[in-house]
Structure formats: structure tokens, C-alpha cells
Coordinates of C-alpha atoms in Angstrom, one line a residue:
M99 CA 150.6 46.6 285.6
A100 CA 153.6 48.7 284.8
I101 CA 156.9 47.2 283.4
A102 CA 160.4 48.7 284.0
S103 CA 163.7 47.5 282.6
S104 CA 166.7 47.0 284.9
S105 CA 170.4 46.8 284.1
S106 CA 171.1 43.8 286.3
S107 CA 169.4 40.4 286.7
L108 CA 166.9 40.2 289.5
I109 CA 165.5 37.2 291.2
S110 CA 161.7 37.0 291.7
T111 CA 159.9 34.5 293.9
F112 CA 156.6 33.1 292.7
F113 CA 154.0 32.0 295.3
F114 CA 151.3 29.8 294.2
H115 CA 148.1 29.2 296.1
S116 CA 148.0 25.4 296.1
S117 CA 148.5 22.9 298.9
S118 CA 150.5 20.6 296.8
F119 CA 153.0 23.2 295.6
P120 CA 156.1 24.1 297.5
R121 CA 156.1 27.5 299.3
S122 CA 158.7 29.2 297.1
I123 CA 160.4 28.4 293.9
I124 CA 163.4 30.6 292.9
T125 CA 163.7 31.3 289.2
K126 CA 165.8 33.7 287.2
S127 CA 164.3 36.5 285.2
K128 CA 166.2 38.3 282.5
S129 CA 166.6 42.1 283.2
L130 CA 162.9 42.6 284.2
H131 CA 161.5 44.1 287.3
F132 CA 157.7 43.9 288.1
H133 CA 155.9 46.4 290.3
S134 CA 152.5 45.3 291.5
P135 CA 152.0 46.7 295.0
T136 CA 148.2 46.8 294.9
H137 CA 146.9 44.8 292.0
S138 CA 146.1 41.1 292.0
I139 CA 145.8 38.9 289.0
S140 CA 143.1 36.2 288.8
H141 CA 143.5 32.9 287.0
P142 CA 146.0 31.7 287.7
T143 CA 146.2 33.3 291.2
L144 CA 149.7 34.6 290.9
F145 CA 151.4 37.4 292.9
L146 CA 154.7 38.9 291.6
L147 CA 156.6 40.0 294.7
H148 CA 160.0 40.9 295.7
P149 CA 161.8 38.1 297.6
P150 CA 161.3 38.3 301.4
P151 CA 164.3 39.1 303.5
S152 CA 166.2 35.9 304.6
P153 CA 167.1 35.3 308.3
P154 CA 170.7 36.2 309.4
Q155 CA 173.1 33.3 309.1
T156 CA 176.6 32.7 310.4
P157 CA 179.4 32.4 307.9
S158 CA 179.9 28.7 308.7
T159 CA 176.3 27.8 308.4
K160 CA 174.9 26.8 305.0
T161 CA 171.3 26.4 304.3
P162 CA 170.6 23.8 301.7
L163 CA 168.2 24.7 298.8
S164 CA 164.8 23.2 299.4
L165 CA 163.7 21.2 296.3
P166 CA 160.4 19.6 295.7
N167 CA 159.9 16.0 296.3
L168 CA 159.8 14.3 292.9
S169 CA 159.0 10.8 294.2
T170 CA 155.3 10.9 293.6
P171 CA 153.8 11.2 290.1
K172 CA 151.5 14.1 291.1
T173 CA 154.4 16.1 292.4
C174 CA 156.3 15.4 289.3
L175 CA 153.5 16.5 287.0
D176 CA 153.1 19.7 289.1
S177 CA 156.7 20.4 288.8
I178 CA 156.7 20.0 285.1
F179 CA 153.6 22.3 284.9
I180 CA 155.4 24.9 286.9
F181 CA 158.5 24.6 284.8
C182 CA 156.6 25.0 281.5
T183 CA 154.6 27.9 282.8
S184 CA 157.8 29.7 283.9
I185 CA 159.4 29.1 280.5
A186 CA 156.3 30.4 278.7
L187 CA 156.1 33.5 280.8
S188 CA 159.8 34.2 280.5
F189 CA 159.6 33.8 276.7
T190 CA 156.6 36.1 276.5
L191 CA 158.4 38.8 278.5
F192 CA 161.6 38.3 276.5
I193 CA 160.0 38.9 273.1
S194 CA 157.9 41.9 274.3
N195 CA 159.2 45.5 274.3
P196 CA 159.9 46.4 277.9
D197 CA 160.1 50.1 277.0
S198 CA 156.5 50.2 275.9
A199 CA 154.5 50.3 279.2
S200 CA 151.3 51.0 277.2
A201 CA 151.4 47.5 275.8
F202 CA 149.9 46.2 279.0
V203 CA 147.6 49.1 279.6
V204 CA 144.0 48.5 278.5
T205 CA 142.3 51.8 277.3
T206 CA 138.6 52.0 277.2
P207 CA 137.5 53.2 273.7
R208 CA 135.5 56.5 273.6
K209 CA 131.8 55.6 273.1
L210 CA 129.4 58.3 271.9
Q211 CA 125.6 58.0 272.0
T212 CA 123.7 58.1 268.7
D213 CA 122.5 61.7 269.3
E214 CA 126.1 62.8 270.1
L215 CA 127.4 61.3 266.9
A216 CA 124.7 63.1 265.0
T217 CA 125.6 66.4 266.6
V218 CA 129.3 65.9 265.9
R219 CA 128.6 65.0 262.3
L220 CA 126.3 68.0 261.8
F221 CA 129.0 70.4 263.2
Q222 CA 131.7 68.9 261.0
E223 CA 129.6 69.0 257.8
N224 CA 128.3 72.5 258.2
T225 CA 131.2 74.4 259.7
P226 CA 132.9 74.9 256.3
S227 CA 129.7 76.9 255.3
V228 CA 130.0 79.4 258.2
V229 CA 132.2 82.5 257.8
Y230 CA 133.5 85.3 260.1
I231 CA 132.7 88.9 259.0
T232 CA 134.8 91.9 260.2
N233 CA 133.3 95.3 259.9
L234 CA 136.0 98.0 259.2
A235 CA 135.5 101.7 259.5
V236 CA 137.8 104.6 258.5
K237 CA 139.0 106.6 261.5
Q238 CA 141.3 109.6 261.7
D239 CA 144.0 109.6 264.4
A240 CA 143.5 112.7 266.7
F241 CA 147.3 113.3 267.0
T242 CA 148.9 112.3 263.7
L243 CA 145.7 113.0 261.5
D244 CA 146.5 109.7 259.8
V245 CA 143.5 107.9 258.3
L246 CA 143.2 104.4 259.6
E247 CA 140.9 101.4 259.0
V248 CA 140.0 99.9 262.3
P249 CA 137.5 97.1 263.2
Q250 CA 134.3 98.4 264.6
G251 CA 132.4 95.2 264.8
S252 CA 132.1 91.6 263.8
G253 CA 129.6 88.9 263.1
S254 CA 128.8 85.7 261.3
G255 CA 127.5 84.7 258.0
F256 CA 127.2 81.7 255.7
V257 CA 127.9 80.7 252.1
W258 CA 124.8 80.9 249.9
D259 CA 126.1 79.6 246.6
K260 CA 129.3 78.8 244.6
D261 CA 129.3 82.3 243.1
G262 CA 130.7 83.7 246.4
H263 CA 127.5 85.2 247.8
I264 CA 127.5 85.5 251.6
V265 CA 124.3 86.0 253.6
T266 CA 124.3 87.9 257.0
N267 CA 122.4 90.5 259.0
Y268 CA 122.3 94.1 257.8
H269 CA 123.2 95.3 261.3
V270 CA 126.5 93.3 261.0
I271 CA 127.7 95.4 258.0
R272 CA 126.0 98.7 258.9
G273 CA 128.3 101.7 258.7
A274 CA 131.2 99.7 257.3
S275 CA 133.8 101.3 254.9
D276 CA 135.2 97.9 254.1
L277 CA 134.3 94.3 254.9
R278 CA 136.4 91.2 255.3
V279 CA 135.2 87.6 255.2
T280 CA 137.2 84.8 256.8
L281 CA 136.4 81.3 255.6
A282 CA 136.6 78.1 257.7
D283 CA 140.2 77.5 256.5
Q284 CA 141.2 80.9 257.9
S285 CA 141.7 82.4 254.4
T286 CA 140.5 86.0 254.3
F287 CA 138.9 87.9 251.4
D288 CA 137.6 91.4 250.8
A289 CA 133.9 91.5 250.4
K290 CA 131.6 93.8 248.5
V291 CA 128.0 94.6 249.4
V292 CA 125.6 93.2 246.8
G293 CA 122.5 94.6 248.5
F294 CA 120.6 94.7 251.8
D295 CA 117.1 95.0 253.2
Q296 CA 117.0 97.2 256.3
D297 CA 113.4 96.3 257.1
K298 CA 114.1 92.6 257.4
D299 CA 117.7 92.9 258.6
V300 CA 119.2 90.9 255.8
A301 CA 122.3 91.6 253.7
V302 CA 124.1 89.8 250.9
L303 CA 127.9 90.2 250.3
R304 CA 130.1 88.7 247.6
V305 CA 133.7 87.5 247.8
D306 CA 136.1 86.5 244.9
A307 CA 137.1 83.2 246.5
P308 CA 138.0 79.9 244.6
K309 CA 134.9 77.7 244.1
D310 CA 136.6 74.8 245.9
K311 CA 136.8 76.9 249.1
L312 CA 133.1 77.7 249.0
R313 CA 130.6 75.2 250.4
P314 CA 127.0 76.4 250.2
I315 CA 124.8 75.6 253.2
P316 CA 121.9 73.3 252.6
V317 CA 118.7 75.4 252.6
G318 CA 115.6 74.0 254.3
V319 CA 112.1 75.3 255.0
S320 CA 110.6 77.0 258.0
A321 CA 106.8 76.7 257.3
D322 CA 106.5 73.2 259.0
L323 CA 108.6 73.9 262.1
L324 CA 107.3 72.7 265.5
V325 CA 107.9 73.9 269.0
G326 CA 110.2 71.5 270.8
Q327 CA 112.3 70.3 267.9
K328 CA 116.0 70.5 268.2
V329 CA 118.0 73.3 266.6
Y330 CA 121.7 74.1 266.3
A331 CA 123.3 77.5 266.0
I332 CA 126.8 77.9 264.6
G333 CA 128.6 81.3 264.8
N334 CA 131.5 83.3 266.2
P335 CA 130.3 84.7 269.5
F336 CA 132.6 87.3 271.0
G337 CA 135.0 86.7 268.1
L338 CA 135.6 83.0 269.1
D339 CA 136.1 80.7 266.1
H340 CA 133.2 78.5 265.1
T341 CA 131.1 77.8 268.2
L342 CA 128.2 75.4 268.3
T343 CA 125.2 75.8 270.7
T344 CA 122.2 73.6 270.8
G345 CA 118.6 74.0 272.0
V346 CA 115.0 73.7 270.9
I347 CA 112.5 75.9 269.2
S348 CA 110.7 77.5 272.1
G349 CA 108.3 79.6 270.2
L350 CA 107.0 80.4 266.7
R351 CA 105.4 83.3 264.9
R352 CA 107.1 85.8 267.1
E353 CA 107.4 89.5 266.0
I354 CA 110.5 91.7 266.5
S355 CA 111.4 95.1 265.2
S356 CA 114.2 95.7 262.7
A357 CA 117.2 97.3 264.4
A358 CA 117.6 99.7 261.5
T359 CA 114.1 100.9 260.7
G360 CA 111.9 99.6 263.4
R361 CA 109.7 97.9 260.9
P362 CA 108.3 94.6 262.3
I363 CA 109.6 91.3 261.2
Q364 CA 106.9 88.6 261.3
D365 CA 107.0 84.9 261.9
V366 CA 110.3 85.0 263.7
I367 CA 111.6 81.8 265.3
Q368 CA 112.3 81.9 269.1
T369 CA 114.9 79.5 270.4
D370 CA 116.7 78.8 273.7
A371 CA 120.0 77.9 271.9
A372 CA 122.6 80.3 273.3
I373 CA 123.0 83.3 270.9
N374 CA 125.5 85.9 271.9
P375 CA 127.1 89.0 270.3
G376 CA 129.0 87.8 267.2
N377 CA 126.4 85.1 266.5
S378 CA 124.4 87.6 264.5
G379 CA 124.1 86.5 260.8
G380 CA 125.0 82.9 261.6
P381 CA 122.8 79.9 260.6
L382 CA 120.2 78.2 262.7
L383 CA 120.0 74.5 261.6
D384 CA 117.5 71.7 262.2
S385 CA 118.6 68.2 263.1
S386 CA 119.2 67.3 259.5
G387 CA 121.7 70.1 259.1
N388 CA 119.4 72.3 256.9
L389 CA 119.2 76.1 257.3
I390 CA 115.9 77.2 258.9
G391 CA 116.8 80.7 260.0
I392 CA 119.3 83.5 260.5
N393 CA 120.2 84.3 264.1
T394 CA 119.6 88.0 264.5
A395 CA 118.7 89.1 268.0
I396 CA 118.5 88.2 271.7
Y397 CA 116.3 89.3 274.5
S398 CA 118.6 90.2 277.3
P399 CA 119.0 93.2 279.7
S400 CA 122.8 92.4 280.0
G401 CA 123.5 92.0 276.3
A402 CA 124.4 88.3 276.7
S403 CA 122.4 85.2 276.1
S404 CA 119.5 84.7 278.5
G405 CA 117.9 81.8 276.7
V406 CA 115.7 83.8 274.4
G407 CA 117.1 84.2 270.9
F408 CA 115.4 85.1 267.7
S409 CA 116.0 84.0 264.1
I410 CA 114.6 85.3 260.8
P411 CA 112.8 82.3 259.2
V412 CA 114.5 80.9 256.0
D413 CA 111.2 81.2 254.0
T414 CA 111.4 85.0 254.5
V415 CA 115.2 85.1 253.8
N416 CA 114.8 83.1 250.6
G417 CA 112.7 85.6 248.7
I418 CA 114.8 88.6 250.0
V419 CA 118.2 87.0 248.9
D420 CA 116.8 86.1 245.5
Q421 CA 115.8 89.7 244.9
L422 CA 119.1 91.1 246.2
V423 CA 121.2 88.7 244.1
K424 CA 119.2 89.5 240.9
F425 CA 118.5 93.2 241.3
G426 CA 120.6 94.4 244.3
K427 CA 117.6 95.7 246.1
V428 CA 114.2 94.6 247.4
T429 CA 111.1 96.1 245.8
R430 CA 108.7 96.5 248.7
P431 CA 105.5 98.6 248.4
I432 CA 105.0 101.7 250.5
L433 CA 102.3 104.3 251.2
G434 CA 104.8 107.1 251.3
I435 CA 103.8 108.5 254.7
K436 CA 105.3 109.3 258.1
F437 CA 103.1 108.5 261.0
A438 CA 103.0 109.3 264.7
P439 CA 104.2 107.0 267.5
D440 CA 101.5 104.6 268.6
Q441 CA 101.6 106.1 272.1
S442 CA 100.6 109.5 270.8
V443 CA 97.6 108.1 269.1
E444 CA 96.5 106.2 272.2
Q445 CA 96.5 109.4 274.2
L446 CA 94.0 110.9 271.7
G447 CA 91.6 108.1 272.5
V448 CA 91.4 106.7 269.0
S449 CA 92.7 103.6 267.3
G450 CA 94.7 103.7 264.0
V451 CA 97.7 105.4 262.4
L452 CA 98.0 109.2 262.5
V453 CA 99.5 110.6 259.3
L454 CA 102.1 113.2 260.2
D455 CA 103.4 113.8 256.7
A456 CA 102.3 112.7 253.3
P457 CA 104.6 114.2 250.6
A458 CA 102.9 115.3 247.5
T459 CA 105.3 113.2 245.4
G460 CA 104.4 110.0 247.3
P461 CA 101.5 107.5 246.7
A462 CA 99.5 108.8 249.7
G463 CA 100.1 112.5 248.8
K464 CA 99.0 111.9 245.2
A465 CA 95.8 110.2 246.4
G466 CA 95.0 113.1 248.7
L467 CA 95.7 111.9 252.2
Q468 CA 96.1 114.9 254.6
S469 CA 99.1 115.5 256.9
T470 CA 99.1 116.9 260.4
K471 CA 99.8 120.7 260.5
R472 CA 99.2 123.9 262.5
D473 CA 96.9 126.7 261.7
A474 CA 97.7 130.4 261.6
Y475 CA 97.3 130.6 265.4
G476 CA 99.6 127.6 266.1
R477 CA 96.9 125.2 266.9
L478 CA 97.5 121.6 265.9
I479 CA 95.2 120.2 263.2
L480 CA 95.3 116.4 263.1
G481 CA 95.8 114.7 259.8
D482 CA 94.0 111.6 258.6
I483 CA 94.0 108.6 260.9
I484 CA 94.2 105.3 258.9
T485 CA 91.8 102.8 260.4
S486 CA 91.9 100.0 257.7
V487 CA 93.5 99.0 254.4
N488 CA 91.6 96.7 252.0
G489 CA 89.1 96.0 254.8
K490 CA 91.8 94.9 257.2
K491 CA 91.7 96.7 260.5
V492 CA 94.7 98.9 261.4
T493 CA 95.3 99.7 265.1
N494 CA 99.0 100.6 265.0
G495 CA 102.0 100.9 262.8
S496 CA 102.8 97.2 263.0
D497 CA 99.4 96.3 261.5
L498 CA 99.9 98.7 258.7
Y499 CA 103.4 97.2 257.9
R500 CA 102.0 93.7 258.1
I501 CA 99.3 94.5 255.6
L502 CA 101.6 96.2 253.1
D503 CA 104.0 93.2 253.2
Q504 CA 101.2 91.2 251.7
C505 CA 100.7 93.6 248.8
E506 CA 102.7 94.2 245.6
V507 CA 104.2 97.2 243.9
G508 CA 101.6 98.8 241.6
E509 CA 98.6 97.4 243.5
K510 CA 95.7 99.6 244.2
V511 CA 94.5 99.5 247.8
I512 CA 91.5 101.1 249.6
V513 CA 92.6 103.1 252.6
E514 CA 89.9 104.0 255.1
V515 CA 90.7 107.1 257.1
L516 CA 89.1 109.1 259.9
R517 CA 89.1 112.7 258.8
G518 CA 87.7 115.0 261.5
D519 CA 84.5 113.4 262.6
H520 CA 83.7 111.3 259.5
K521 CA 85.3 108.4 257.6
E522 CA 86.4 108.3 254.0
K523 CA 87.7 105.6 251.7
I524 CA 90.6 106.7 249.5
P525 CA 92.2 104.5 246.7
V526 CA 96.0 104.5 246.7
V527 CA 98.4 103.0 244.2
L528 CA 101.4 101.5 246.0
E529 CA 104.9 102.4 244.8
P530 CA 108.3 100.8 245.4
K531 CA 110.4 102.0 248.2
A532 CA 113.1 104.4 247.2
D533 CA 116.7 103.1 246.9
E534 CA 118.9 103.4 250.0
S535 CA 122.6 104.3 249.6

């Protein structure tokens, strides 16, 4: 019921639904005008209306005011009740603020379900840990020949510790001449690369930001994840500031290839939470708000989210980040060979990894593995075909990488190869991967 103030006194007529009450009683209201064209009020049944038009009268005719009959006690009590009610209503309207129409408007409070409140709380508590990363590249203007620094990409990341370490994907920072990190409060800092692991698509940056601005993300575990449990992704898709998407774990132990080296990444988490360009490097959280993965890739022909996203599990990320923070690099064992594409080996009708090149300075070259080469007449002489390592069967390059990931630098492994028409077992001492610039 809306209330409007008026500059002149108006007369309102009250109609009561009672057989013993008079049809109309005229009272005076002080500078108030009620508009209630469609709403009715229950208990008491009272309608606030404008007075009906009176019939035309001649100037000499005077219509006496109809007053209630006060001869009976019941009529007298009714009149007193009406009088007291009118006084109380007038007093209430007089002391109220007529300019505040909202005083009589009842607003329904916003009610959220328990799961909604949990989601809102999770977003509010973890957003300060998520950062926006801008990849800058040096370009030369074609006309003025001026050297400019222009953004060539962007992505997400998250705060790892109070020392200013930021974790993201390697492909987010690849090819950058400079990097800038924007925190949740929109403060921007120049970032330096601490180290990166191309094979697992993980990179660590560092910013010189005040400790009170850095809120490390809570780190969980990924070994006990279950298909169907809820997950939440926070990032900056398409450059939009801090976006939350929700979904469930739709698959576990998936395998994808690193965007930089093509080396397989095992035990990847598959989720239907929307992950779009710009979400790369952002955190994937469980319902407790703990980090369980880094959003890294999507499966989509169009480049936008199609409901199949992939995250590197936090158990894999943990070990990589620790090595990058301590040593600036990851010491991963290698055989030191270049091998042919899997399709080429399949065309030969054999199963295994064909060695194309085994440099003499590498572990495989030192052990005596033979490379593919041509003879004096230009005919192709196939090199060794690796069929197993430490008794574990090797059918393609992914199998070989998977086995080496379980080994350590300096470990001696037994490599079984198919050389010509016979098999040989060759011991090889694994060496660390050379540093990348």
C-alpha cells in the first residue's frame, strides 16, 4: 500500500462491513492521501476509498448530516469503538514518515540453500588466491621501427606461498619477454620466471608483493578423488575478471600430451566444469576449497568449452613445484634418443619404439644403441627398436615416457631392443635432462 503526502486536507470515508454500523462516517485526515485501488485488507475488513460523488442539490436545499443513533447501549459502544479506532489510526499515520513509502513495503529476505551458501563462501575465500597473468612480447613497429611491448596472451595462476611464488601452466608464459601478475585487489607486479617443466606444462613465477597481499591457496590431494564429486574452477576466461564455474569429476586417470613437447601427462583429471581460453593455469578446487589440480586444456573443435576439460593433478604438481622452487629446474631421467612417430613403426609391422638418433654423448649412445641411417647406396638401415625397459613392455612412445617417469637419475635400466632379426638386452645408465633456456 503506497502512501503519498498532500498539501491540503482531504476527507476520507470509511465503510465498515457490519449491520450495526452506519453506512458512512466522515472523519478528517491530516494531509494524507491513500491509494488502494486493487488491494484489500483483512481484519478488520476496511477499505480506504475516495468519497463517492454526492447527488446534485439546489442552493436552498440543505441535507442534514446523518448521525448514528446513540439511544441504545450497543450503538453507543460501537460508536466509541469506531472513534477510538479512528484516533489510533490517525495517530499512527501522524507519527510515521509519509515520505518513506518503503516503511509499509514488506520485502522478502533472500534465502539461499545450503549448497549455494557453501559455493558462495568457497568463491569468496579462494578468489584472493587467484591471479591474472599477462604475457608480454617485444614487437617492432613496421613503420616507425620502434620496439614495443604488447600483450600476446593471458591466463590464470594462483599464489603458492607467502614468498610470492605463483604457479601456472608453462604454455601461459611461453615466448614471453616480460610477465605481469595482477592480484585480486587489482594491484599489478612484474613477475620473474623461477623455472618451468615443459613436459608436464607447469611453471613457477615470483613477484615482489607485500606478504599481506598474498594469500596462498590451500593444497589438497588428488589420489583419493572419485568420479562424480563436485569441483569448482576459478580463473579469468577471455580476460574476464575472476569467474567461477562448477561441475563434477567426469573421469580420472586420463592421459594428454604436453603442448610444448608432446610428452604424455598421466593421471589427468577430466571435468565438465566449463574451462575456456584464459582459464589455463587456474585452480581446480574440491568442495572443501582445497586445490586438486591445475586447469590446463580442453577438448573442443571450436576452441571453447564443450564440457570436457583436463586438469593436472595436484599430486603431480606438488613434486614439480618443490623442485622448481629449490633448484629452478626438474631433474627428470632421459635415454637421450630421438625416436620415429608411432605411425611409422606401425607401418613396418612391428611393435616398439624405433631409434632414429642416439648421440654418442647421450646415455643410449654411450651404451651402444644404434641409430637409423642409410648405407652407401642410399638404402635405409633401421636402427634398434626398443621393445621393453626393465621387463615392462614398450609399444609406443607414451609407454617409454611412462616407464622413464618412474625411474630416477643415475639408475641403471635394462633396455631390450630388436636389432635386425634378433633381440638384445643393453644396460643403460639414465642421465638428467639438459637444461632448457
